[in-house]
CSV table of C-alpha atoms and ligand atoms in Angstrom, one decimal:
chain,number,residue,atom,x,y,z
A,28,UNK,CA,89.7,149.7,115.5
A,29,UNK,CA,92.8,151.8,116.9
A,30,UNK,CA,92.0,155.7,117.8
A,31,UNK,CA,94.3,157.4,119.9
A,32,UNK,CA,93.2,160.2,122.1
A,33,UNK,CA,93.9,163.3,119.4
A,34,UNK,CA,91.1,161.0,116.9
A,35,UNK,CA,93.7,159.5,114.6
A,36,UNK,CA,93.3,156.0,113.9
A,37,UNK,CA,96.4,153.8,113.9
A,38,UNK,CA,96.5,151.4,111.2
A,39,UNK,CA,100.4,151.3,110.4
A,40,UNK,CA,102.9,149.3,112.1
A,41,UNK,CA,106.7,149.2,112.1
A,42,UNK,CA,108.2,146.3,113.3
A,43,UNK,CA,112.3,146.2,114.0
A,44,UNK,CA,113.4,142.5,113.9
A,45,UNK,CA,117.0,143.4,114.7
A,46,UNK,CA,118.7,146.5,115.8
A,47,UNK,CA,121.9,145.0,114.5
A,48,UNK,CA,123.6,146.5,111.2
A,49,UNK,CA,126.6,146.0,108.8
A,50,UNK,CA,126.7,149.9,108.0
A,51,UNK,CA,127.5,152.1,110.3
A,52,UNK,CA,125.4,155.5,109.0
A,53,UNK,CA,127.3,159.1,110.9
A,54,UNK,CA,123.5,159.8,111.5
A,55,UNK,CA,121.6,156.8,112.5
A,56,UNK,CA,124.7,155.0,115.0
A,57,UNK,CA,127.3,156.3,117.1
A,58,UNK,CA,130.9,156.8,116.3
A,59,UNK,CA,132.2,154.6,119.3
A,60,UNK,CA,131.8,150.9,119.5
A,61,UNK,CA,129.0,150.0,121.6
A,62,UNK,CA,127.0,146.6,122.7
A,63,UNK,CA,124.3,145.2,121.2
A,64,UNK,CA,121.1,143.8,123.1
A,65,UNK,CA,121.8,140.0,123.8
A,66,UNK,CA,120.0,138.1,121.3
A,67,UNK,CA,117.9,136.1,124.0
A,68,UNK,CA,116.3,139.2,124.5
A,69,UNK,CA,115.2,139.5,121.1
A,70,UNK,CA,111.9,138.7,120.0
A,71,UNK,CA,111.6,135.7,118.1
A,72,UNK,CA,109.5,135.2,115.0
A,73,UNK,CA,107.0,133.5,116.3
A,74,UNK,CA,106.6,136.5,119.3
A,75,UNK,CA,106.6,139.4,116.8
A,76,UNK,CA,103.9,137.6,114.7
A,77,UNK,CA,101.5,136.8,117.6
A,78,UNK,CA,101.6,140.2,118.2
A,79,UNK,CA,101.3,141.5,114.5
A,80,UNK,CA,98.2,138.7,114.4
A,81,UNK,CA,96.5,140.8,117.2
A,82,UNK,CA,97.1,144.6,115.3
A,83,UNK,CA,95.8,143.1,112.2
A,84,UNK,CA,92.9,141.6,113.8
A,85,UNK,CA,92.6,145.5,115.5
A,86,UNK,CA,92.4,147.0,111.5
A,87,UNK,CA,96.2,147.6,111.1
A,88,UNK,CA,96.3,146.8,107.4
A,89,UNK,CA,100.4,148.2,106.9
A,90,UNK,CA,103.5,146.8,108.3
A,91,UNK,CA,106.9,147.6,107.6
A,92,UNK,CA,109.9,145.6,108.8
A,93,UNK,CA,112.9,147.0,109.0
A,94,UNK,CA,115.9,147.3,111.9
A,95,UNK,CA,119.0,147.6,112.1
A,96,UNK,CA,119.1,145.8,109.3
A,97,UNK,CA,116.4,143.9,108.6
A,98,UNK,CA,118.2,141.2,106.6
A,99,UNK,CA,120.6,140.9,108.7
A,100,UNK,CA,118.3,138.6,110.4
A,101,UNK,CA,118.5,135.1,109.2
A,102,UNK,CA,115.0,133.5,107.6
A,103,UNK,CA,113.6,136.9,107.2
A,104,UNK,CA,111.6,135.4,104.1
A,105,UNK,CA,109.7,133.3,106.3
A,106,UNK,CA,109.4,135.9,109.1
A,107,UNK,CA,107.5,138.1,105.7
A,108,UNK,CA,105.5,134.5,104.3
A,109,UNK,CA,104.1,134.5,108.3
A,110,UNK,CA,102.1,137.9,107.9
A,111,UNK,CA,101.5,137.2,104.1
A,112,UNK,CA,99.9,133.8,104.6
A,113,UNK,CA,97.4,135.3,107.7
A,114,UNK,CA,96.3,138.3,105.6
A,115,UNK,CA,97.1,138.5,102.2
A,116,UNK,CA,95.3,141.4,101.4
A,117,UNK,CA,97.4,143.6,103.9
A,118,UNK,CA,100.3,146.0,102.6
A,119,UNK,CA,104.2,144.5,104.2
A,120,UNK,CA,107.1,146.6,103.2
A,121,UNK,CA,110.7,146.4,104.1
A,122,UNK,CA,113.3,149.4,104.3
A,123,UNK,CA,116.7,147.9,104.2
A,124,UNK,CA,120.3,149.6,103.4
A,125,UNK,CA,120.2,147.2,100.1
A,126,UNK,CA,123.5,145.5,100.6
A,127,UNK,CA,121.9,142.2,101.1
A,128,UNK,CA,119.2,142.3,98.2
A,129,UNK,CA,121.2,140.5,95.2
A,130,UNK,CA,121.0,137.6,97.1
A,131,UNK,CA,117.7,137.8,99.2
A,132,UNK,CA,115.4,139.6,96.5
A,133,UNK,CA,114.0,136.9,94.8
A,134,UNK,CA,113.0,135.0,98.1
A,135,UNK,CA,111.1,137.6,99.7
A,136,UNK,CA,109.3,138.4,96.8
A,137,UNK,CA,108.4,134.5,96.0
A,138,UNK,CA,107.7,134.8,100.0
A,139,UNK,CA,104.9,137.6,99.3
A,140,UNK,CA,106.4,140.8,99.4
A,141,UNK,CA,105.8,143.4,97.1
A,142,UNK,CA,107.1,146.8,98.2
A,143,UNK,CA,111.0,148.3,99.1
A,144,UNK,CA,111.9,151.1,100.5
A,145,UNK,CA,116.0,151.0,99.8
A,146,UNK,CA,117.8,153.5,101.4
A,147,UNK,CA,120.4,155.3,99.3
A,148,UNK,CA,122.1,158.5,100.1
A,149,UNK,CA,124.9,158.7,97.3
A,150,UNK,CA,126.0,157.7,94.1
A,151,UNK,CA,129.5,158.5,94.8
A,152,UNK,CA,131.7,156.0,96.4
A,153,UNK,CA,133.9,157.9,98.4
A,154,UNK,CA,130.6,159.6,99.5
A,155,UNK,CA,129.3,156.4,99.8
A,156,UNK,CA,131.4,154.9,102.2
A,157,UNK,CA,132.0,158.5,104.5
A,158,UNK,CA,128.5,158.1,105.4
A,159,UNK,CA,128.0,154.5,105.6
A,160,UNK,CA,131.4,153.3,107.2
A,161,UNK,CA,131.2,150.6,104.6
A,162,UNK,CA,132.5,150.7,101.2
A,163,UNK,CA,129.3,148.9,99.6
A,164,UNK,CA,127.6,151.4,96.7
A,165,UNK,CA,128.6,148.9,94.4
A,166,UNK,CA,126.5,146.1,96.0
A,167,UNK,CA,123.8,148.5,96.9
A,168,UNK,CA,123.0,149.2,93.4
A,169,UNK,CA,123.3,145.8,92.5
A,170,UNK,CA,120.7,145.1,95.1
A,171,UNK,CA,118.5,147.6,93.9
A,172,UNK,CA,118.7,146.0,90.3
A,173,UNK,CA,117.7,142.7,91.8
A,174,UNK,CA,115.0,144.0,93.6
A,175,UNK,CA,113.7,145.7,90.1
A,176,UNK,CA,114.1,142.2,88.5
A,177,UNK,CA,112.4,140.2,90.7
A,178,UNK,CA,109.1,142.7,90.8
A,179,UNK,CA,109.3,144.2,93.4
A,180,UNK,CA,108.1,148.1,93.9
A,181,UNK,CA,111.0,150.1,95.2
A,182,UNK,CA,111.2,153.6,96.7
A,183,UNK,CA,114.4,155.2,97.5
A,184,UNK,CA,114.6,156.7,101.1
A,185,UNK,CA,118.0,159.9,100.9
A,186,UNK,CA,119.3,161.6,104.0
A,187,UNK,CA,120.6,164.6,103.0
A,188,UNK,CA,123.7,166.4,105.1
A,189,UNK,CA,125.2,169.7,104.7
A,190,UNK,CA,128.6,169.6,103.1
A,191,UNK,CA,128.3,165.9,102.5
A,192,UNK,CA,126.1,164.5,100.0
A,193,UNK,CA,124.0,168.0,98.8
A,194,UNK,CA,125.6,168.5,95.7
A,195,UNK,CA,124.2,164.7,94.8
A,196,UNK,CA,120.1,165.8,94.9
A,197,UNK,CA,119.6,166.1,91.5
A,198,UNK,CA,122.0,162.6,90.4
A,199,UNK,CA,120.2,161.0,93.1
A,200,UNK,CA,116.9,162.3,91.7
A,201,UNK,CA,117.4,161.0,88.3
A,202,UNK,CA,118.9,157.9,88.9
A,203,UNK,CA,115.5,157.4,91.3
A,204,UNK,CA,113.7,158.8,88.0
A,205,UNK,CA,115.3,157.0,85.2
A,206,UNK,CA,114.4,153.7,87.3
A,207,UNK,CA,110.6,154.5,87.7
A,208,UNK,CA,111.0,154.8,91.4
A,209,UNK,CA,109.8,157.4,93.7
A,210,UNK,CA,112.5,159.0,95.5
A,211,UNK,CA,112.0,160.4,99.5
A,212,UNK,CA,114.1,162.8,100.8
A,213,UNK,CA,114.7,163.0,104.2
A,214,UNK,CA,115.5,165.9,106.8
A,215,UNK,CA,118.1,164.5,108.7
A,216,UNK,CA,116.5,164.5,113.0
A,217,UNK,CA,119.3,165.2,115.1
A,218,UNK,CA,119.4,162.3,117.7
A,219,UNK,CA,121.7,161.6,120.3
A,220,UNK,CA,123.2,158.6,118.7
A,221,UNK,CA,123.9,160.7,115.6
A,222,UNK,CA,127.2,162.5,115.1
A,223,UNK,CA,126.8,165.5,116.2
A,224,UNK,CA,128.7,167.8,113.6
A,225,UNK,CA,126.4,167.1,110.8
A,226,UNK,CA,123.5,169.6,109.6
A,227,UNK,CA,120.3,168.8,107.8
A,228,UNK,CA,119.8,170.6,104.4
A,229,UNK,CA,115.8,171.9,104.5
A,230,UNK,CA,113.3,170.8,102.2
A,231,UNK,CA,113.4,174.5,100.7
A,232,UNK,CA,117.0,173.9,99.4
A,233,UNK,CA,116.2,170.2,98.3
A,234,UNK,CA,113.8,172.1,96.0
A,235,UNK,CA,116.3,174.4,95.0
A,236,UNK,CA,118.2,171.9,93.7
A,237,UNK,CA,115.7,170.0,91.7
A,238,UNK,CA,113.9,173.1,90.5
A,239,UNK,CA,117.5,174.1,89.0
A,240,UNK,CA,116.5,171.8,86.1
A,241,UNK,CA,112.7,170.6,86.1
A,242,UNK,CA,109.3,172.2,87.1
A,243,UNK,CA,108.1,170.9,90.2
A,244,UNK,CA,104.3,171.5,91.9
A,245,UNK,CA,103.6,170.2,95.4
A,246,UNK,CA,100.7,167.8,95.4
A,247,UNK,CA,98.0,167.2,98.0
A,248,UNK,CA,98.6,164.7,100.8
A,249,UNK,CA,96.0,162.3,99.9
A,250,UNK,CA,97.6,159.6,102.1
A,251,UNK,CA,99.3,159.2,105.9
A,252,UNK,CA,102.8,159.6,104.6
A,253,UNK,CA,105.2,161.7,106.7
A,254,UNK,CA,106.6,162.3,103.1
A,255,UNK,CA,105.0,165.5,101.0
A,256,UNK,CA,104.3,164.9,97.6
A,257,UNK,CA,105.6,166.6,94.5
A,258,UNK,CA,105.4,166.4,90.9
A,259,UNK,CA,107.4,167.4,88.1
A,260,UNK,CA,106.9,168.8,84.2
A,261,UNK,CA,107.5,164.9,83.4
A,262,UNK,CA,104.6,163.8,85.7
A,263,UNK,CA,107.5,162.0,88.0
A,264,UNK,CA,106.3,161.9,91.8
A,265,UNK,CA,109.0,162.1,94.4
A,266,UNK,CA,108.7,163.3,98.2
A,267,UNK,CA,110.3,164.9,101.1
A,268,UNK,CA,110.4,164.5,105.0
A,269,UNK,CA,110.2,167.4,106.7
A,270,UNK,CA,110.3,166.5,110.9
A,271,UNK,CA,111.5,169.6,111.8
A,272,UNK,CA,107.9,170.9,110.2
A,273,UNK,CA,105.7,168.9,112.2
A,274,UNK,CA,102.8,168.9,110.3
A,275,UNK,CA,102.9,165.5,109.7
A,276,UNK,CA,102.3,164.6,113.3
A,277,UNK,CA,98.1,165.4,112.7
A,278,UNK,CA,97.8,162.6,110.6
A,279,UNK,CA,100.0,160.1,111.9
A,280,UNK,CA,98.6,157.0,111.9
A,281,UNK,CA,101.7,154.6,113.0
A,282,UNK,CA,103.5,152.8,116.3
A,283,UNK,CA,106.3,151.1,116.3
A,284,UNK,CA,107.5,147.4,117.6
A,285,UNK,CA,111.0,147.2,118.3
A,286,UNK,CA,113.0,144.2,118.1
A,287,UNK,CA,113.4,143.8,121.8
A,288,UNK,CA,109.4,144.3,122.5
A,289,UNK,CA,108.8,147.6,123.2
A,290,UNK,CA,105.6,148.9,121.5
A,291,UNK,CA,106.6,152.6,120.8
A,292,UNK,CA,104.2,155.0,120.1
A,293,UNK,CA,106.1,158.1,118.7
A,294,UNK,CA,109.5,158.0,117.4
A,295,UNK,CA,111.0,161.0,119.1
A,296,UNK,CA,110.0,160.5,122.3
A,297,UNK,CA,111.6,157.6,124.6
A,298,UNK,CA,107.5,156.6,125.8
A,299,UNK,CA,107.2,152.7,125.2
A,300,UNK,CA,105.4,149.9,126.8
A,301,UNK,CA,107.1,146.0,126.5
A,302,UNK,CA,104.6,143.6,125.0
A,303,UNK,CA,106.9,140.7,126.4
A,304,UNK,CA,104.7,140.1,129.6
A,305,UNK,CA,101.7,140.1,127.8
A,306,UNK,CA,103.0,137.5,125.0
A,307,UNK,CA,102.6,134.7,128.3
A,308,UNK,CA,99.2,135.8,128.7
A,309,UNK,CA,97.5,135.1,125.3
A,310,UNK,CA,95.7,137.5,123.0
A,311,UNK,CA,93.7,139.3,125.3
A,312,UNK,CA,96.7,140.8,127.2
A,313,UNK,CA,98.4,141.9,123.7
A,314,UNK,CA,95.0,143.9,122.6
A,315,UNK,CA,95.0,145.9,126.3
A,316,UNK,CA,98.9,146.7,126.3
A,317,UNK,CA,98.0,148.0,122.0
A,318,UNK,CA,95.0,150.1,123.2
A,319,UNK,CA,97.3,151.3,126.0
A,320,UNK,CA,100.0,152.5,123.7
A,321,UNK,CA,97.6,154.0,121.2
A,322,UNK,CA,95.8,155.9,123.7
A,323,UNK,CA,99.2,157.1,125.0
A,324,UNK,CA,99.8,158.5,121.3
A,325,UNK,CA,101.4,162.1,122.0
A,326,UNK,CA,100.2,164.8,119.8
A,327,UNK,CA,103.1,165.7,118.4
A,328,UNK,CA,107.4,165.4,118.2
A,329,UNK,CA,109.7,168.0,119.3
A,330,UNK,CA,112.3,168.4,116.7
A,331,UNK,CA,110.9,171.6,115.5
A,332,UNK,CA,111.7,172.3,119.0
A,333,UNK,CA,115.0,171.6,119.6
A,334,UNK,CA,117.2,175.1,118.8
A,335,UNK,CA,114.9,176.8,121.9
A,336,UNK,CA,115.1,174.0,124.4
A,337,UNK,CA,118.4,172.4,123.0
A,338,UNK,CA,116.0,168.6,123.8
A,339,UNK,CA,118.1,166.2,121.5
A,340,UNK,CA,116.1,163.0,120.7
A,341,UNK,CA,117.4,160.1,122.7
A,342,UNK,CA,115.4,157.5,120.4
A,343,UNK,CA,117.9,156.1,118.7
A,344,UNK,CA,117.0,155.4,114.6
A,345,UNK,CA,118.4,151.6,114.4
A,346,UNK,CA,116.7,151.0,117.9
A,347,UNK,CA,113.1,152.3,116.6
A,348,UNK,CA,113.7,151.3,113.4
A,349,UNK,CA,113.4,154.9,111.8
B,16,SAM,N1,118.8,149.7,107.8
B,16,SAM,C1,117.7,150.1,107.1
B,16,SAM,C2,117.9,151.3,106.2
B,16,SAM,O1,118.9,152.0,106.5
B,16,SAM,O2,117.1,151.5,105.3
B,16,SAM,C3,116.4,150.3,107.9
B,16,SAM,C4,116.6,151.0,109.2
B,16,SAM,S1,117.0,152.7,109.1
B,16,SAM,C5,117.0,153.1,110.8
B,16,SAM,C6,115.4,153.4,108.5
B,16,SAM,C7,115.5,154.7,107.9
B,16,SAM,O3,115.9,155.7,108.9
B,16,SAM,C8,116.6,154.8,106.8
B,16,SAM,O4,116.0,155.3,105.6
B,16,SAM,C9,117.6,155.9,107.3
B,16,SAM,O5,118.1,156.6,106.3
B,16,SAM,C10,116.7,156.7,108.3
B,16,SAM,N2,117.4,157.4,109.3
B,16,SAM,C11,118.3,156.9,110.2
B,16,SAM,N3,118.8,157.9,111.0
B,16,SAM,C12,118.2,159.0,110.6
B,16,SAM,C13,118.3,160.4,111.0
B,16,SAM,N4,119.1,160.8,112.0
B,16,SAM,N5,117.6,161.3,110.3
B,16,SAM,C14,116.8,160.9,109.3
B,16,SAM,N6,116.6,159.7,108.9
B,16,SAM,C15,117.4,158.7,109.5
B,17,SF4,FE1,122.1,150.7,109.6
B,17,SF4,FE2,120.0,151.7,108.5
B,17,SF4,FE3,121.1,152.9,110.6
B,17,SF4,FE4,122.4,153.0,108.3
B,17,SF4,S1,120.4,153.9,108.7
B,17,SF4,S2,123.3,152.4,110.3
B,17,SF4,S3,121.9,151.1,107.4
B,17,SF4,S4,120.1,150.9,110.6
C-alpha cells in the first residue's frame, strides 16, 4: 500500500502517453512554436505498463490516460486492453479533447474502457476555435455522440476564462445536463506555458451563473475528487475545480507518470523522479523509485499563493498531463 508522509494513501494514477496535441489550448500550450520531446525518448507501451503492473500490484486501483493528446498516439486501444486484461476490476479512464472519438470510440470501449472525461469549453464555434487554435466543435460533439453510443460514461471537463467563454456556463451546463453527463468546471491555474493575459472566472461566479436559473446545494465530498460536488432542484450532479482553494490538496490521493518517465508527485510543483533506470532493473527497482515519489508527496500546491509571491507554475498541463 502507498502512504505518503502527510497519511494519505495513493491509489490514483495518471499516466501521459504523449505530450503531443492537435489543439493548441491559449491555457494549456504556448503561443510560440516549440519542439517536442524526440519520440525515442518516449516510453513505449510495454514500459508504461510494466510500471502500471507494479502501482496496481502497490493497491492503485485508478488510472487515467491522457496527454497531450492521448489519441494521438497510435494503438491506444491496445495500450487500454494491456491494463484491462491484468486487472479487470480496476477503474481506467481517459481525458481526451474529443476530436478523435467518432472514429476511436467503439475500439476502446470493445478494448475495456468504460469512463471519458471529454474536455469541452464552448459550444460556440468561433469561441471554439479562439481557445483551441483548431476549428473542430463540430467533430468534438460528434465525438462525444460516439462515445454516448458506444456506452461509454462521459464527463465533461470546462475551463472557464474571463471575457472568453463565461457567458457559455449555463449552455455548457445544459447541454452536459440534457446528455446525462456530469459536467466539471475548472479554475483555470496560471502556468508558465499558458498565455498570460487570460483570467480565471472563480467558482463563486460559476455559481452565479447556474444559480441564475436552477437551485443548486453543495454536496459532501464523499470521494478523492479535486472536483466539489453540487446538486440541483432536478437532482443533476455537476462539479467545480477550485486550485486556487487548496483544500483539495488533504485528500489527494494521485501521482502522475508522464510520457517521457518522470513519476511526478504533485502537479504544480516541477519535483519528479524518472522511472526509466529502474525499468532495466526489474520490478524491484520500480516499487523503490514509487515509494520514493510517494513519500516525497508535498503537502500542498501553491497556486493560492501566487498574487503574494508572483511563483508561476512551471509544470506545464500537456507535459503532466493535467
Ligand atoms: N488533451 C486532453 C484534454 O484536453 O482533455 C488531455 C490532456 S489536458 C492537459 C487535461 C485537462 O487539463 C483538460 O481538461 C484541460 O482542460 C486541463 N487544463 C489544461 N491546462 C489547464 C489550465 N491552465 N488550467 C486548468 N485546466 C487546464
Ligand atoms: Fe491539447 Fe488538452 Fe492541452 Fe488542449 S488542454 S492543448 S487539447 S493537451
Amino acid at each position: 500500500m502507498l502512504i505518503d508522509s502527510f497519511e494519505r494513501r495513493v491509489n490514483y494514477l495518471r499516466v501521459s502517453v504523449t505530450q503531443r496535441c492537435n489543439f493548441r489550448c491559449r491555457y494549456c500550450m504556448p503561443e510560440k512554436p516549440f519542439e517536442w520531446t524526440p519520440k525515442e525518448n518516449i516510453l513505449s507501451y510495454e514500459e508504461l505498463f510494466a510500471f502500471i503492473k507494479v502501482a496496481i500490484d502497490e493497491g492503485v486501483s485508478k488510472i487515467r490516460i491522457t496527454g497531450g493528446e492521448p489519441l494521438v498516439r497510435d494503438d491506444l486501444d491496445s495500450f487500454v486492453k494491456m491494463i484491462c486484461n491484468y486487472a479487470p476490476k480496476i477503474d481506467v479512464a481517459i481525458t481526451t479533447n474529443g476530436v478523435l472519438l467518432e472514429r476511436y470510440a467503439k475500439a476502446l470501449a470493445n478494448a475495456g474502457l468504460k469512463r471519458l472525461n471529454i474536455s469541452l469549453d464552448s459550444l460556440e464555434r468561433t469561441t471554439f476555435h479562439h481557445l483551441s487554435k483548431k476549428d473542430a466543435l463540430e467533430s468534438v460533439l460528434k465525438g462525444i455522440d460516439a462515445a454516448l453510443q458506444a456506452g461509454l460514461k462521459v464527463k465533461l471537463n470546462s475551463v472557464i476564462i474571463k471575457g472568453i467563454n463565461e457567458r457559455e456556463i449555463l449552455p455548457l451546463y445544459e447541454y452536459a445536463k440534457s446528455r446525462d453527463m456530469e459536467i466539471r468546471f475548472i479554475e483555470f491555474m496560471e502556468n508558465e506555458s499558458a498565455d498570460r493575459s487570460l483570467r480565471t472566472v472563480s467558482s463563486a461566479a460559476i455559481i452565479e451563473a447556474i444559480t441564475g436559473k436552477y437551485a443548486v446545494a453543495p454536496l459532501q465530498n464523499k470521494t478523492h475528487s479535486a472536483a466539489k460536488p453540487y446538486m440541483d432542484e432536478d437532482g443533476y450532479t455537476f462539479g467545480i475545480i477550485e486550485p486556487y482553494d487548496d483544500s483539495f490538496c488533504k485528500t489527494c490521493n494521485r501521482i502522475r507518470l508522464s510520457a517521457e518517465g518522470d513519476l511526478i508527485p504533485c502537479l504544480y510543483y516541477e519535483d519528479a523522479q524518472s522511472i526509466k533506470p529502474a525499468l532495466g532493473g526489474g520490478e524491484k527497482q520500480l516499487h523503490s523509485v514509487l515509494h520514493d515519489v510517494v513519500a516525497n508527496k508535498p503537502e500542498k500546491n501553491r497556486w493560492s499563493y501566487q498574487e503574494e509571491q508572483k511563483q508561476l507554475s512551471a509544470r506545464a498541463f500537456y507535459y503532466t498531463g493535467g
